[in-house]
CSV table of C-alpha atoms in Angstrom, one decimal:
chain,number,residue,atom,x,y,z
D,1,UNK,CA,0.0,0.0,0.0
D,2,UNK,CA,1.0,3.6,-0.5
D,3,UNK,CA,1.6,5.5,2.7
D,4,UNK,CA,0.6,8.9,4.0
D,5,UNK,CA,3.4,11.0,5.4
D,6,UNK,CA,2.6,14.6,6.6
D,7,UNK,CA,-0.7,14.5,4.7
D,8,UNK,CA,1.2,13.8,1.4
D,9,UNK,CA,0.5,10.8,-0.7
D,10,UNK,CA,3.6,8.5,-1.4
D,11,UNK,CA,3.3,6.1,-4.2
D,12,UNK,CA,5.2,2.8,-3.6
D,13,UNK,CA,3.9,0.0,-5.7
D,14,UNK,CA,3.9,0.1,-9.5
D,15,UNK,CA,1.9,2.3,-11.8
D,16,UNK,CA,-1.5,3.7,-10.8
D,17,UNK,CA,-4.6,2.6,-12.6
D,18,UNK,CA,-5.9,5.5,-14.7
D,19,UNK,CA,-9.7,5.8,-14.8
D,20,UNK,CA,-11.0,8.7,-16.9
D,21,UNK,CA,-14.5,10.2,-16.7
D,22,UNK,CA,-15.5,12.2,-19.8
D,23,UNK,CA,-17.8,14.5,-17.8
D,24,UNK,CA,-18.6,16.8,-20.7
D,25,UNK,CA,-17.8,17.2,-24.4
D,26,UNK,CA,-18.2,21.0,-24.0
D,27,UNK,CA,-15.5,23.6,-23.7
D,28,UNK,CA,-15.3,27.4,-23.7
D,29,UNK,CA,-12.5,27.2,-26.3
D,30,UNK,CA,-12.2,25.9,-29.9
D,31,UNK,CA,-8.4,25.3,-30.0
D,32,UNK,CA,-7.3,24.9,-33.6
D,33,UNK,CA,-5.1,21.9,-32.9
D,34,UNK,CA,-7.6,20.0,-30.7
D,35,UNK,CA,-8.0,16.4,-31.5
D,36,UNK,CA,-11.5,16.4,-30.1
D,37,UNK,CA,-13.4,16.8,-33.3
D,38,UNK,CA,-16.9,16.0,-31.8
D,39,UNK,CA,-17.1,18.5,-29.0
D,40,UNK,CA,-20.7,19.6,-28.2
D,41,UNK,CA,-22.8,21.1,-25.3
D,42,UNK,CA,-25.3,18.2,-25.2
D,43,UNK,CA,-23.3,15.2,-23.9
D,44,UNK,CA,-22.9,15.7,-20.2
D,45,UNK,CA,-22.4,12.9,-17.7
D,46,UNK,CA,-25.1,12.4,-15.1
D,47,UNK,CA,-24.3,11.5,-11.5
D,48,UNK,CA,-26.2,8.2,-11.9
D,49,UNK,CA,-23.9,7.1,-14.8
D,50,UNK,CA,-20.8,8.1,-12.9
D,51,UNK,CA,-21.9,6.4,-9.7
D,52,UNK,CA,-22.7,3.2,-11.6
D,53,UNK,CA,-19.2,3.2,-13.1
D,54,UNK,CA,-17.6,3.7,-9.7
D,55,UNK,CA,-19.7,0.9,-8.2
D,56,UNK,CA,-18.6,-1.5,-11.0
D,57,UNK,CA,-14.9,-0.5,-10.6
D,58,UNK,CA,-14.8,-0.7,-6.8
D,59,UNK,CA,-17.1,-3.7,-6.7
D,60,UNK,CA,-14.7,-5.8,-8.9
D,61,UNK,CA,-11.3,-5.4,-7.3
D,62,UNK,CA,-10.0,-8.5,-9.0
D,63,UNK,CA,-10.3,-6.8,-12.3
D,64,UNK,CA,-8.3,-3.8,-11.0
D,65,UNK,CA,-5.4,-5.1,-9.0
D,66,UNK,CA,-3.3,-2.0,-9.2
D,67,UNK,CA,-2.1,-0.7,-5.8
D,68,UNK,CA,-3.0,3.0,-6.6
D,69,UNK,CA,-5.5,4.8,-8.8
D,70,UNK,CA,-5.8,8.1,-10.6
D,71,UNK,CA,-9.4,9.3,-11.0
D,72,UNK,CA,-9.1,11.5,-14.0
D,73,UNK,CA,-11.7,14.1,-15.2
D,74,UNK,CA,-11.6,15.5,-18.7
D,75,UNK,CA,-13.9,17.2,-21.2
D,76,UNK,CA,-14.0,19.4,-23.1
D,77,UNK,CA,-13.3,21.5,-20.0
D,78,UNK,CA,-13.8,19.4,-16.9
D,79,UNK,CA,-14.3,22.3,-14.5
D,80,UNK,CA,-17.5,23.2,-16.4
D,81,UNK,CA,-19.0,20.3,-14.5
D,82,UNK,CA,-17.5,21.0,-11.1
D,83,UNK,CA,-20.8,20.3,-9.3
D,84,UNK,CA,-20.9,16.8,-10.7
D,85,UNK,CA,-17.2,16.2,-10.0
D,86,UNK,CA,-17.5,17.5,-6.4
D,87,UNK,CA,-20.4,15.2,-5.7
D,88,UNK,CA,-18.8,12.2,-7.4
D,89,UNK,CA,-15.4,12.6,-5.6
D,90,UNK,CA,-17.3,12.7,-2.3
D,91,UNK,CA,-18.9,9.4,-3.3
D,92,UNK,CA,-15.7,7.8,-4.4
D,93,UNK,CA,-14.0,8.7,-1.1
D,94,UNK,CA,-16.9,7.4,0.9
D,95,UNK,CA,-17.1,4.2,-1.0
D,96,UNK,CA,-13.4,3.5,-0.9
D,97,UNK,CA,-13.5,4.0,2.9
D,98,UNK,CA,-16.7,1.9,3.4
D,99,UNK,CA,-15.3,-1.0,1.4
D,100,UNK,CA,-11.9,-0.7,3.0
D,101,UNK,CA,-10.5,-0.7,-0.5
D,102,UNK,CA,-6.8,-0.8,-1.2
D,103,UNK,CA,-7.1,2.5,-3.0
D,104,UNK,CA,-8.3,4.4,0.0
D,105,UNK,CA,-5.5,6.9,0.8
D,106,UNK,CA,-3.7,5.7,-2.4
D,107,UNK,CA,-5.5,7.8,-5.0
D,108,UNK,CA,-5.3,11.0,-6.9
D,109,UNK,CA,-8.0,13.2,-8.5
D,110,UNK,CA,-6.4,14.5,-11.7
D,111,UNK,CA,-7.3,17.4,-14.0
D,112,UNK,CA,-6.0,19.2,-17.0
D,113,UNK,CA,-7.8,22.4,-17.3
D,114,UNK,CA,-7.8,25.4,-19.6
D,115,UNK,CA,-7.7,27.5,-16.4
D,116,UNK,CA,-10.4,29.9,-17.4
D,117,UNK,CA,-12.7,29.3,-14.4
D,118,UNK,CA,-10.0,28.1,-12.0
D,119,UNK,CA,-10.6,30.9,-9.6
D,120,UNK,CA,-14.4,30.4,-9.4
D,121,UNK,CA,-15.9,29.8,-5.9
D,122,UNK,CA,-17.0,26.3,-6.6
D,123,UNK,CA,-13.6,25.2,-8.0
D,124,UNK,CA,-11.8,26.8,-5.2
D,125,UNK,CA,-14.0,25.1,-2.6
D,126,UNK,CA,-13.3,21.7,-4.3
D,127,UNK,CA,-9.6,22.3,-4.3
D,128,UNK,CA,-9.5,23.3,-0.6
D,129,UNK,CA,-11.5,20.1,0.3
D,130,UNK,CA,-9.3,17.7,-1.7
D,131,UNK,CA,-5.9,19.5,-1.9
D,132,UNK,CA,-3.7,16.7,-0.6
D,133,UNK,CA,-5.0,14.3,-3.2
D,134,UNK,CA,-5.2,16.6,-6.2
D,135,UNK,CA,-3.1,16.9,-9.4
D,136,UNK,CA,-4.1,19.9,-11.5
D,137,UNK,CA,-2.4,21.2,-14.6
D,138,UNK,CA,-3.3,24.4,-16.3
D,139,UNK,CA,-2.7,24.5,-20.1
D,140,UNK,CA,-1.0,27.7,-21.2
D,141,UNK,CA,0.9,27.7,-24.5
D,142,UNK,CA,3.4,30.4,-23.8
D,143,UNK,CA,3.4,34.0,-24.8
D,144,UNK,CA,0.2,35.8,-25.7
D,145,UNK,CA,1.1,35.6,-29.4
D,146,UNK,CA,1.7,31.8,-29.2
D,147,UNK,CA,-1.3,31.0,-26.9
D,148,UNK,CA,-3.8,33.2,-28.8
D,149,UNK,CA,-2.8,31.7,-32.1
D,150,UNK,CA,-4.6,28.5,-31.3
D,151,UNK,CA,-6.4,28.7,-27.9
D,152,UNK,CA,-9.3,30.8,-28.9
D,153,UNK,CA,-12.9,31.2,-27.7
D,154,UNK,CA,-15.5,29.4,-29.7
D,155,UNK,CA,-17.8,31.8,-31.4
D,156,UNK,CA,-15.8,35.0,-31.0
D,157,UNK,CA,-12.4,33.6,-32.0
D,158,UNK,CA,-10.8,35.8,-29.5
D,159,UNK,CA,-7.7,34.6,-27.7
D,160,UNK,CA,-7.9,33.3,-24.1
D,161,UNK,CA,-4.4,34.2,-22.9
D,162,UNK,CA,-5.4,37.0,-20.5
D,163,UNK,CA,-8.2,34.9,-18.8
D,164,UNK,CA,-5.7,32.1,-18.3
D,165,UNK,CA,-2.6,33.9,-17.2
D,166,UNK,CA,-4.4,35.8,-14.4
D,167,UNK,CA,-5.0,32.5,-12.7
D,168,UNK,CA,-1.4,31.2,-12.9
D,169,UNK,CA,-0.3,32.9,-9.6
D,170,UNK,CA,-3.2,31.4,-7.7
D,171,UNK,CA,-2.5,28.0,-9.2
D,172,UNK,CA,1.2,28.1,-8.4
D,173,UNK,CA,0.5,29.2,-4.9
D,174,UNK,CA,-1.6,26.1,-4.4
D,175,UNK,CA,0.5,23.8,-6.5
D,176,UNK,CA,4.1,25.2,-6.4
D,177,UNK,CA,5.4,22.3,-8.4
D,178,UNK,CA,2.7,22.4,-11.0
D,179,UNK,CA,3.6,21.7,-14.6
D,180,UNK,CA,2.0,22.9,-17.8
D,181,UNK,CA,1.4,21.2,-21.1
D,182,UNK,CA,2.3,23.0,-24.3
D,183,UNK,CA,1.2,21.7,-27.8
D,184,UNK,CA,3.1,22.6,-30.9
D,185,UNK,CA,1.6,22.5,-34.4
D,186,UNK,CA,2.9,23.8,-37.7
D,187,UNK,CA,1.9,27.5,-37.5
D,188,UNK,CA,3.4,28.2,-34.1
D,189,UNK,CA,6.9,26.7,-34.5
D,190,UNK,CA,8.5,30.1,-34.7
D,191,UNK,CA,7.3,30.9,-31.1
D,192,UNK,CA,8.7,27.9,-29.3
D,193,UNK,CA,11.8,29.6,-27.7
D,194,UNK,CA,10.0,32.7,-26.6
D,195,UNK,CA,7.1,30.7,-25.2
D,196,UNK,CA,9.1,28.3,-23.1
D,197,UNK,CA,11.2,31.2,-21.6
D,198,UNK,CA,8.0,33.1,-20.9
D,199,UNK,CA,6.5,30.2,-19.0
D,200,UNK,CA,9.7,29.9,-16.9
D,201,UNK,CA,9.3,33.7,-16.2
D,202,UNK,CA,5.8,33.1,-14.9
D,203,UNK,CA,7.2,30.7,-12.3
D,204,UNK,CA,6.2,27.5,-14.1
D,205,UNK,CA,9.3,25.4,-13.6
D,206,UNK,CA,8.1,22.3,-15.5
D,207,UNK,CA,7.1,22.7,-19.1
D,208,UNK,CA,5.9,19.5,-20.7
D,209,UNK,CA,5.8,20.2,-24.5
D,210,UNK,CA,5.1,18.0,-27.5
D,211,UNK,CA,4.2,18.2,-31.2
D,212,UNK,CA,0.8,17.0,-32.3
D,213,UNK,CA,0.8,13.4,-33.6
D,214,UNK,CA,-1.6,14.3,-36.5
D,215,UNK,CA,-0.2,14.6,-40.0
D,216,UNK,CA,-0.2,18.4,-40.1
D,217,UNK,CA,3.5,19.0,-40.9
D,218,UNK,CA,4.8,21.0,-43.9
D,219,UNK,CA,8.0,20.8,-45.8
D,220,UNK,CA,10.7,22.6,-43.8
D,221,UNK,CA,8.9,22.4,-40.5
D,222,UNK,CA,11.6,20.1,-39.1
D,223,UNK,CA,14.4,22.6,-39.9
D,224,UNK,CA,12.5,25.5,-38.3
D,225,UNK,CA,11.7,23.2,-35.3
D,226,UNK,CA,15.4,22.3,-34.9
D,227,UNK,CA,16.5,25.9,-35.1
D,228,UNK,CA,14.0,27.0,-32.4
D,229,UNK,CA,15.1,24.2,-30.1
D,230,UNK,CA,18.7,25.1,-30.5
D,231,UNK,CA,18.0,28.7,-29.8
D,232,UNK,CA,16.1,27.6,-26.7
D,233,UNK,CA,19.0,25.4,-25.7
D,234,UNK,CA,21.4,28.4,-25.9
D,235,UNK,CA,19.0,30.5,-23.8
D,236,UNK,CA,18.5,27.8,-21.1
D,237,UNK,CA,22.2,27.0,-20.8
D,238,UNK,CA,23.7,30.5,-21.1
D,239,UNK,CA,21.2,31.8,-18.6
D,240,UNK,CA,21.6,28.8,-16.3
D,241,UNK,CA,17.9,28.3,-16.4
D,242,UNK,CA,18.4,24.5,-16.2
D,243,UNK,CA,19.2,24.8,-12.5
D,244,UNK,CA,15.6,25.5,-11.6
D,245,UNK,CA,13.6,24.6,-14.8
D,246,UNK,CA,12.8,21.6,-16.9
D,247,UNK,CA,11.6,21.4,-20.5
D,248,UNK,CA,10.6,18.0,-21.7
D,249,UNK,CA,12.0,18.5,-25.2
D,250,UNK,CA,15.5,17.9,-23.7
D,251,UNK,CA,16.2,14.4,-22.3
D,252,UNK,CA,19.4,12.5,-21.9
D,253,UNK,CA,17.9,9.2,-22.9
D,254,UNK,CA,16.5,10.5,-26.2
D,255,UNK,CA,17.6,9.5,-29.7
D,256,UNK,CA,19.5,6.3,-29.3
D,257,UNK,CA,19.2,3.0,-31.2
D,258,UNK,CA,16.7,0.6,-29.8
D,259,UNK,CA,17.5,-2.3,-27.5
D,260,UNK,CA,14.4,-4.2,-28.4
D,261,UNK,CA,14.9,-6.6,-25.5
D,262,UNK,CA,14.5,-3.7,-23.1
D,263,UNK,CA,12.3,-1.4,-25.1
D,264,UNK,CA,9.6,-3.6,-26.6
D,265,UNK,CA,6.8,-1.9,-24.8
D,266,UNK,CA,3.8,0.1,-25.9
D,267,UNK,CA,4.4,3.8,-25.7
D,268,UNK,CA,1.1,4.7,-24.1
D,269,UNK,CA,-1.3,2.9,-21.7
D,270,UNK,CA,-4.2,2.2,-24.0
D,271,UNK,CA,-5.9,-0.9,-22.8
D,272,UNK,CA,-4.5,-0.6,-19.3
D,273,UNK,CA,-6.5,2.6,-18.7
D,274,UNK,CA,-10.3,2.8,-18.6
D,275,UNK,CA,-12.4,5.7,-19.9
D,276,UNK,CA,-16.1,6.2,-19.4
D,277,UNK,CA,-18.4,8.5,-21.4
D,278,UNK,CA,-21.8,10.1,-20.6
D,279,UNK,CA,-23.7,7.1,-21.9
D,280,UNK,CA,-21.7,4.8,-19.6
D,281,UNK,CA,-19.7,3.2,-22.3
D,282,UNK,CA,-16.2,1.9,-21.5
D,283,UNK,CA,-13.2,2.7,-23.8
D,284,UNK,CA,-9.5,1.5,-23.6
D,285,UNK,CA,-8.6,5.3,-23.8
D,286,UNK,CA,-10.4,8.5,-24.5
D,287,UNK,CA,-8.9,8.6,-27.9
D,288,UNK,CA,-11.1,5.7,-28.9
D,289,UNK,CA,-14.3,7.6,-28.1
D,290,UNK,CA,-16.4,8.9,-31.0
D,291,UNK,CA,-15.6,12.6,-30.3
D,292,UNK,CA,-11.9,11.9,-30.6
D,293,UNK,CA,-12.0,10.2,-34.0
D,294,UNK,CA,-12.0,11.7,-37.5
D,295,UNK,CA,-12.7,8.7,-39.7
D,296,UNK,CA,-13.0,5.5,-37.6
D,297,UNK,CA,-15.8,4.0,-35.5
D,298,UNK,CA,-15.3,4.2,-31.7
D,299,UNK,CA,-14.0,1.1,-30.0
D,300,UNK,CA,-16.2,0.3,-27.0
D,301,UNK,CA,-15.0,-2.5,-24.7
D,302,UNK,CA,-18.0,-2.6,-22.4
D,303,UNK,CA,-20.4,-0.5,-20.4
D,304,UNK,CA,-21.7,0.1,-16.8
D,305,UNK,CA,-24.4,-2.5,-17.2
D,306,UNK,CA,-22.5,-5.4,-18.7
D,307,UNK,CA,-19.0,-4.6,-17.5
D,308,UNK,CA,-15.8,-5.0,-19.5
D,309,UNK,CA,-15.7,-7.5,-22.3
D,310,UNK,CA,-12.3,-9.0,-21.9
D,311,UNK,CA,-12.3,-10.4,-25.5
D,312,UNK,CA,-12.6,-6.9,-26.8
D,313,UNK,CA,-9.9,-5.6,-24.5
D,314,UNK,CA,-7.4,-8.5,-25.4
D,315,UNK,CA,-6.0,-6.9,-28.6
D,316,UNK,CA,-4.8,-3.9,-26.6
D,317,UNK,CA,-3.0,-6.1,-24.1
D,318,UNK,CA,-0.8,-7.6,-26.9
D,319,UNK,CA,0.4,-4.2,-28.2
D,320,UNK,CA,4.1,-3.5,-28.1
D,321,UNK,CA,6.7,-1.8,-30.3
D,322,UNK,CA,7.2,-4.9,-32.5
D,323,UNK,CA,3.6,-5.6,-33.3
D,324,UNK,CA,2.9,-2.1,-34.7
D,325,UNK,CA,6.1,-0.5,-35.9
D,326,UNK,CA,7.4,-0.6,-39.5
D,327,UNK,CA,10.9,-1.8,-40.1
D,328,UNK,CA,12.3,1.7,-40.6
D,329,UNK,CA,11.2,2.6,-37.0
D,330,UNK,CA,12.7,-0.5,-35.4
D,331,UNK,CA,16.1,0.0,-37.2
D,332,UNK,CA,16.1,3.8,-36.8
D,333,UNK,CA,19.4,5.0,-35.2
D,334,UNK,CA,17.5,7.6,-33.1
D,335,UNK,CA,14.4,5.5,-32.3
D,336,UNK,CA,14.4,5.8,-28.5
D,337,UNK,CA,12.0,8.5,-27.3
D,338,UNK,CA,10.0,8.6,-30.5
D,339,UNK,CA,6.4,8.6,-29.3
D,340,UNK,CA,3.1,7.7,-30.7
D,341,UNK,CA,-0.5,7.9,-29.8
D,342,UNK,CA,-2.5,4.6,-30.0
D,343,UNK,CA,-5.7,6.4,-30.8
D,344,UNK,CA,-4.0,8.4,-33.6
D,345,UNK,CA,-2.5,5.2,-34.9
D,346,UNK,CA,-6.0,3.7,-35.2
D,347,UNK,CA,-7.5,6.9,-36.7
D,348,UNK,CA,-4.8,7.3,-39.3
D,349,UNK,CA,-4.5,3.7,-40.3
D,350,UNK,CA,-5.6,2.6,-43.8
D,351,UNK,CA,-7.8,-0.2,-42.2
D,352,UNK,CA,-9.6,-0.3,-38.9
D,353,UNK,CA,-6.5,-1.7,-37.0
D,354,UNK,CA,-4.7,-0.7,-33.9
D,355,UNK,CA,-1.5,-2.4,-35.2
D,356,UNK,CA,-0.4,0.3,-37.7
D,357,UNK,CA,1.9,2.9,-36.3
D,358,UNK,CA,1.5,6.4,-37.6
D,359,UNK,CA,4.9,8.0,-38.5
D,360,UNK,CA,3.7,11.6,-39.2
D,361,UNK,CA,6.2,13.0,-36.6
D,362,UNK,CA,9.2,11.1,-38.0
D,363,UNK,CA,11.1,14.2,-39.3
D,364,UNK,CA,10.1,16.3,-36.3
D,365,UNK,CA,11.5,13.6,-33.9
D,366,UNK,CA,14.8,13.5,-35.8
D,367,UNK,CA,15.0,17.3,-35.6
D,368,UNK,CA,14.4,17.2,-31.9
D,369,UNK,CA,17.1,14.6,-31.5
D,370,UNK,CA,19.7,16.8,-33.2
D,371,UNK,CA,18.7,19.7,-31.0
D,372,UNK,CA,18.7,17.5,-28.0
D,373,UNK,CA,22.3,16.3,-28.7
D,374,UNK,CA,23.4,20.0,-29.1
D,375,UNK,CA,21.8,20.8,-25.8
D,376,UNK,CA,23.5,18.1,-23.8
D,377,UNK,CA,26.9,18.5,-25.4
D,378,UNK,CA,26.8,22.2,-24.7
D,379,UNK,CA,25.6,21.7,-21.1
D,380,UNK,CA,28.3,19.1,-20.3
D,381,UNK,CA,30.9,21.4,-21.7
D,382,UNK,CA,29.7,24.3,-19.6
D,383,UNK,CA,29.6,22.2,-16.5
D,384,UNK,CA,33.1,21.0,-17.2
D,385,UNK,CA,34.4,24.5,-17.7
D,386,UNK,CA,32.7,25.6,-14.5
D,387,UNK,CA,34.6,22.8,-12.7
D,388,UNK,CA,31.4,21.1,-11.4
D,389,UNK,CA,31.9,17.7,-13.0
D,390,UNK,CA,33.7,16.0,-15.9
D,391,UNK,CA,32.2,16.3,-19.3
D,392,UNK,CA,31.0,13.3,-21.2
D,393,UNK,CA,33.3,12.0,-24.0
D,394,UNK,CA,33.1,13.6,-27.5
D,395,UNK,CA,32.0,17.0,-26.2
D,396,UNK,CA,31.6,18.5,-29.7
D,397,UNK,CA,30.0,21.8,-28.5
D,398,UNK,CA,33.2,22.9,-26.7
D,399,UNK,CA,34.5,24.3,-30.0
D,400,UNK,CA,31.3,26.0,-31.0
């Protein structure tokens, strides 16, 4: 079991089970890069459906043997349904206690929010009540120019930057180690450097950033991407921002040949997660729900009435790198760290299969690897020159 120390949850045993409630398909925004193509204001989860899902999950512990759990709430924008979420979280806590469930005191309530109504009275009361078991990330894309390029209000088309950034100080006061998620698509590549630095200046010390998996990339985007990342690397290292800040674009384990004996795993948790929609249908991941798919039918693996159909779930449990990657990916010299989304694989495949890996980000990954190598070579050289530690071999950046 996980333990409680000073009212802080400590995870000890394995990965937590991720259970996602799609509480609404509505959102105040109409982000241009959003993969949710079927957002609407009609499909909202009722408490009765949510309660039935919780009863099934907690009532069948043999199907969910994980030592910990993340109760995740998404939309659309989840905090638009804060009344439902508050009531449901109270029920979850009560039931885990009543059943003496292994997840009691070994759980998180998780949210990724656009931040617009973060400071509302209802949301703040919910945070105060559940703070020690909460994980909340506010999505802000960077500078006003970068953010408002994509994250616009539906209807008016106006940018949302001002309404989000005003809530960042409150969020960081409540969650000092909070990280944000930044999404990169083709039009906003030129603003990567300035946006990451801006987020650091706001006091956000962890910037999780990734390119979209969809096939939106244009000729030359990879070169622009690499240039922006190298400029960002210079700014972080020369300004010694790496001492207090992290940008997920730069990782030491990125861009190496595969050791398939160690890395033959699936990139994401599709099939090991569970998602529930407003109708009470179960999905292996939210990316397999209808509102996430452009051209394929949803993959439903059960519902609150009949439970999970293990036969429908089984194909997801056999997914690994070998079963879905083309030869060029397996033999690629910089394959490690190259990500994929299982739902996008399915949506982009020429047939209704989950075993065809999308390679739309191939050139973007290679550009990232080149910039990543530049970053670490330069950083090791700087550290060596500062006398803090030896540099790694072949420190090519020392002569730059």
